[in-house]
Short mmCIF file of C-alpha atoms in Angstrom, two decimals:
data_model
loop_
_atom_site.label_atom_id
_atom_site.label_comp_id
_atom_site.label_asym_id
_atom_site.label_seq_id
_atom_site.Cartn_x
_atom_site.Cartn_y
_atom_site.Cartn_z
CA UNK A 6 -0.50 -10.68 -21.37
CA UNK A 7 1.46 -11.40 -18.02
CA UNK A 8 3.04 -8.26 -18.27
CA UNK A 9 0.08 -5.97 -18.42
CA UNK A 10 -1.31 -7.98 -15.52
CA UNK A 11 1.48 -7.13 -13.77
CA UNK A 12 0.99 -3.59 -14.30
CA UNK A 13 -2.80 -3.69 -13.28
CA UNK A 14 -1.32 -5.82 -9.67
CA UNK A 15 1.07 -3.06 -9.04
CA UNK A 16 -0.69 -0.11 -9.58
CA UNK A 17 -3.74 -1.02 -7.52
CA UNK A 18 -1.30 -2.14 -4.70
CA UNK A 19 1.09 1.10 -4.72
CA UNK A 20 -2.33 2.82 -4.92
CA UNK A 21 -3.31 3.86 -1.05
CA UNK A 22 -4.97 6.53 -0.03
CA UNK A 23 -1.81 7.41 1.96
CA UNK A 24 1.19 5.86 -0.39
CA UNK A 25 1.71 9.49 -1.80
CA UNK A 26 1.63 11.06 1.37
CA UNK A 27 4.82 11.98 1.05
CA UNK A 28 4.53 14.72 -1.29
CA UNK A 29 1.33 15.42 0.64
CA UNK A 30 0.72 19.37 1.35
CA UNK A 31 -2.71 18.40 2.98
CA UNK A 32 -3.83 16.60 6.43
CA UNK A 33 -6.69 14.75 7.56
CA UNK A 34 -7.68 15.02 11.29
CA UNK A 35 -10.00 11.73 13.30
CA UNK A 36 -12.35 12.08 15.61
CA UNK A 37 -9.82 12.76 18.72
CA UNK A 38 -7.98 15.75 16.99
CA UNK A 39 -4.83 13.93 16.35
CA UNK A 40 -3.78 14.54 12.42
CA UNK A 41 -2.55 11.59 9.08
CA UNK A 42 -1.25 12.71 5.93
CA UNK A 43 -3.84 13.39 3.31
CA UNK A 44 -2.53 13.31 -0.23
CA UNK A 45 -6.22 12.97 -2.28
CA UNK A 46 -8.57 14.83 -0.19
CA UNK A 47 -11.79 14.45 -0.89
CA UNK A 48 -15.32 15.26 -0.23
CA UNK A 49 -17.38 13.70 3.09
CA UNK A 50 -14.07 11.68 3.80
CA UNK A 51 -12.87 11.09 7.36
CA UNK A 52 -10.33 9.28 9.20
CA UNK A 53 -10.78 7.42 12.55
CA UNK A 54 -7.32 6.11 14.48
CA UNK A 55 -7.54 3.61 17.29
CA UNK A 56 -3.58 4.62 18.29
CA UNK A 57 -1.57 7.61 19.91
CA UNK A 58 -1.59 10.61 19.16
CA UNK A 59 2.00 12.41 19.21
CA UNK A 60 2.67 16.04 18.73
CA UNK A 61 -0.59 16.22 16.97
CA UNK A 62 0.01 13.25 14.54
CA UNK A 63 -1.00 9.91 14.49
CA UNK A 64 1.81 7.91 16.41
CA UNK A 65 2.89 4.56 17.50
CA UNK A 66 0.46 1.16 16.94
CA UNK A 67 -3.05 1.09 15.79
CA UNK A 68 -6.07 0.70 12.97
CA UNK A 69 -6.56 3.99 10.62
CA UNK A 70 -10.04 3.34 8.61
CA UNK A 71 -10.63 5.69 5.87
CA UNK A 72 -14.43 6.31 4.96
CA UNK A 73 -16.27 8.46 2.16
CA UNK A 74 -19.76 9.44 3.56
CA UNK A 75 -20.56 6.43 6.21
CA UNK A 76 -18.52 3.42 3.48
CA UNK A 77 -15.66 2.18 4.50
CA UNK A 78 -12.82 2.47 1.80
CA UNK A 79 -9.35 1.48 3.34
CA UNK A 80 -7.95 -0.11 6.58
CA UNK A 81 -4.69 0.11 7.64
CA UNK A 82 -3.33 -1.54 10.73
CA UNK A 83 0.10 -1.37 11.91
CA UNK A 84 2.56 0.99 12.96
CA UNK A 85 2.09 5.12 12.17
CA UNK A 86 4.99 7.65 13.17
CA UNK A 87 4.31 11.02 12.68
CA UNK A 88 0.95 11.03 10.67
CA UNK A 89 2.41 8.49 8.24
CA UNK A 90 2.75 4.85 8.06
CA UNK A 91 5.71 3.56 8.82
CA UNK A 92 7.40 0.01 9.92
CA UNK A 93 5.40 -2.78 10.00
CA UNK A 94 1.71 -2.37 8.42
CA UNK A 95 -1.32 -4.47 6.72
CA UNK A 96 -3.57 -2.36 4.23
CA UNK A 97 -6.82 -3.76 2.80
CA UNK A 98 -9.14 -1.48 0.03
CA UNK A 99 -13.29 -2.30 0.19
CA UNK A 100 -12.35 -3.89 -3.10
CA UNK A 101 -9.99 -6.36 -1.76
CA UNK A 102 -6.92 -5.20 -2.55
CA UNK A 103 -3.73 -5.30 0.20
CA UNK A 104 -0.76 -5.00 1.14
CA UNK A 105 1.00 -6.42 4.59
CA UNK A 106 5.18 -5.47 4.84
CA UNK A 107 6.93 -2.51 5.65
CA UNK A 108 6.46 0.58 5.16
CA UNK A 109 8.18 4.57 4.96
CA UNK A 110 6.25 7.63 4.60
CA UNK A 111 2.95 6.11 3.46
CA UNK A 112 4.46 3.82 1.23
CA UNK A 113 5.99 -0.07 0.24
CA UNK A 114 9.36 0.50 1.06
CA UNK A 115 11.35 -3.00 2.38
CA UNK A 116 9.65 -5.83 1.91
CA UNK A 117 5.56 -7.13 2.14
CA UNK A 118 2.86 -9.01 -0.59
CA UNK A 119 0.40 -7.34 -2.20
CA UNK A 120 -2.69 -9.26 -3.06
CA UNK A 121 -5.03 -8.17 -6.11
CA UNK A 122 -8.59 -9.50 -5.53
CA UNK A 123 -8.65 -11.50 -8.54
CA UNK A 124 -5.88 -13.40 -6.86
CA UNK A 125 -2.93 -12.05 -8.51
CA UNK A 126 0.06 -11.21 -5.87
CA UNK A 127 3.65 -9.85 -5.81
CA UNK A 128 5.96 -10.80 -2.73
CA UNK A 129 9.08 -8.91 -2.57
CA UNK A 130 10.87 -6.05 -2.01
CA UNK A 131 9.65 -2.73 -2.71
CA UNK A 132 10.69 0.64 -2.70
CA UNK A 133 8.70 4.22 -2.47
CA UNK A 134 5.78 2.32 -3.10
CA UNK A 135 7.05 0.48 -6.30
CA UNK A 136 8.86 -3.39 -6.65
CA UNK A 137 12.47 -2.76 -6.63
CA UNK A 138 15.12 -5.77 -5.89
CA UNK A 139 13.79 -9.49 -5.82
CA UNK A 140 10.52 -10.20 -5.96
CA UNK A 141 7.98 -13.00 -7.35
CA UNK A 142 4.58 -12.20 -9.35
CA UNK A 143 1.92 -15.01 -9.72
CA UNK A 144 -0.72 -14.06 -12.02
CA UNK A 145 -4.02 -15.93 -11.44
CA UNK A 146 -3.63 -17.77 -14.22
CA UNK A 147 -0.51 -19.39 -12.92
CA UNK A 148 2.30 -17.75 -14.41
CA UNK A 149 5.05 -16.77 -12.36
CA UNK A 150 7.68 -14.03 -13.12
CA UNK A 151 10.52 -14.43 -10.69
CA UNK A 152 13.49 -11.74 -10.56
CA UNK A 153 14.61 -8.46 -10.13
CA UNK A 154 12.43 -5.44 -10.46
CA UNK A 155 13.43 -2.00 -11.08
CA UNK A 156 11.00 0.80 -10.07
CA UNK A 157 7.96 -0.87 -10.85
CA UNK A 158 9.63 -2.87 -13.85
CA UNK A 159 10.35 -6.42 -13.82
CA UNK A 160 13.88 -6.61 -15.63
CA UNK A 161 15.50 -9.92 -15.17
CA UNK A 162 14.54 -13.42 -14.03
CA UNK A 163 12.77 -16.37 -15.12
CA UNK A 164 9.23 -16.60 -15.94
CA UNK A 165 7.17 -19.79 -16.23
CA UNK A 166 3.77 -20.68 -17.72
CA UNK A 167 1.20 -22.88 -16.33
CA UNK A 168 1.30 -26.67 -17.43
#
């Protein structure tokens, strides 16, 4: 059971509306002209960015809310370089969901916690968006899985159950 809850943590945390930007063909531009990385555009979104504008992207520190008609979906404050996050950041979904670490290209990549709303969270080091190296899960229930993970994978460690 533990390990599909695991699962369900760590694909709503590598699950951004930017941790793919990457491989991202497509950009967004805010209300100022200045541009993010938009890997899942859709319909009546927008972007607004409270930070600097470089060469056209999104640069330097500042909040990036993402909204879908007038409802706010994401927030993401920290660091952006070049229309991506990157370096220090803190993203939270309307459903509660969020991650605060480091980022590269729109994605986990160093180390940060990701929270799932039902309490659920994963501190750790991560790596293009994914746990990879050291890192502890507690599921809400209690249990902890301790150890290394491997793209996404918890493969060795200790895991213990709630009294």
């Amino acid at each position: 059971m533990i390990a599909k809850r695991v699962v369900t943590l760590l694909a709503a945390a590598a699950y951004l509306s930017f941790t793919v930007a990457a491989n991202a063909q497509s950009v967004i531009t805010d209300q100022n002209g200045c541009k993010i990385h938009n890997p899942i555009p859709q319909k009546d979104e927008r972007v607004d960015w409270s930070g600097g504008c470089r060469n056209g992207f999104a640069d330097g520190e500042g909040v990036l809310e993402w909204y879908v008609g007038d409802r706010l979906e994401e927030r993401y404050e920290g660091q952006m370089k070049s229309g991506y996050a990157e370096g220090e950041g803190t993203y939270v979904s309307r459903d509660g969901a969020r991650y605060s670490g480091e980022w590269k290209q729109s994605k986990q990549h160093g180390r940060g916690t990701a929270q799932d709303p039902d309490g659920g969270s994963y501190e750790g080091e991560w790596r293009d968006g994914r746990p990879d190296g050291w890192g502890v899960y507690r599921a809400p229930t209690g249990e902890v899985l301790e150890g290394q993970w491997r793209n996404g994978e918890y493969v060795s460690g200790t895991s213990q159950r709630p009294i």
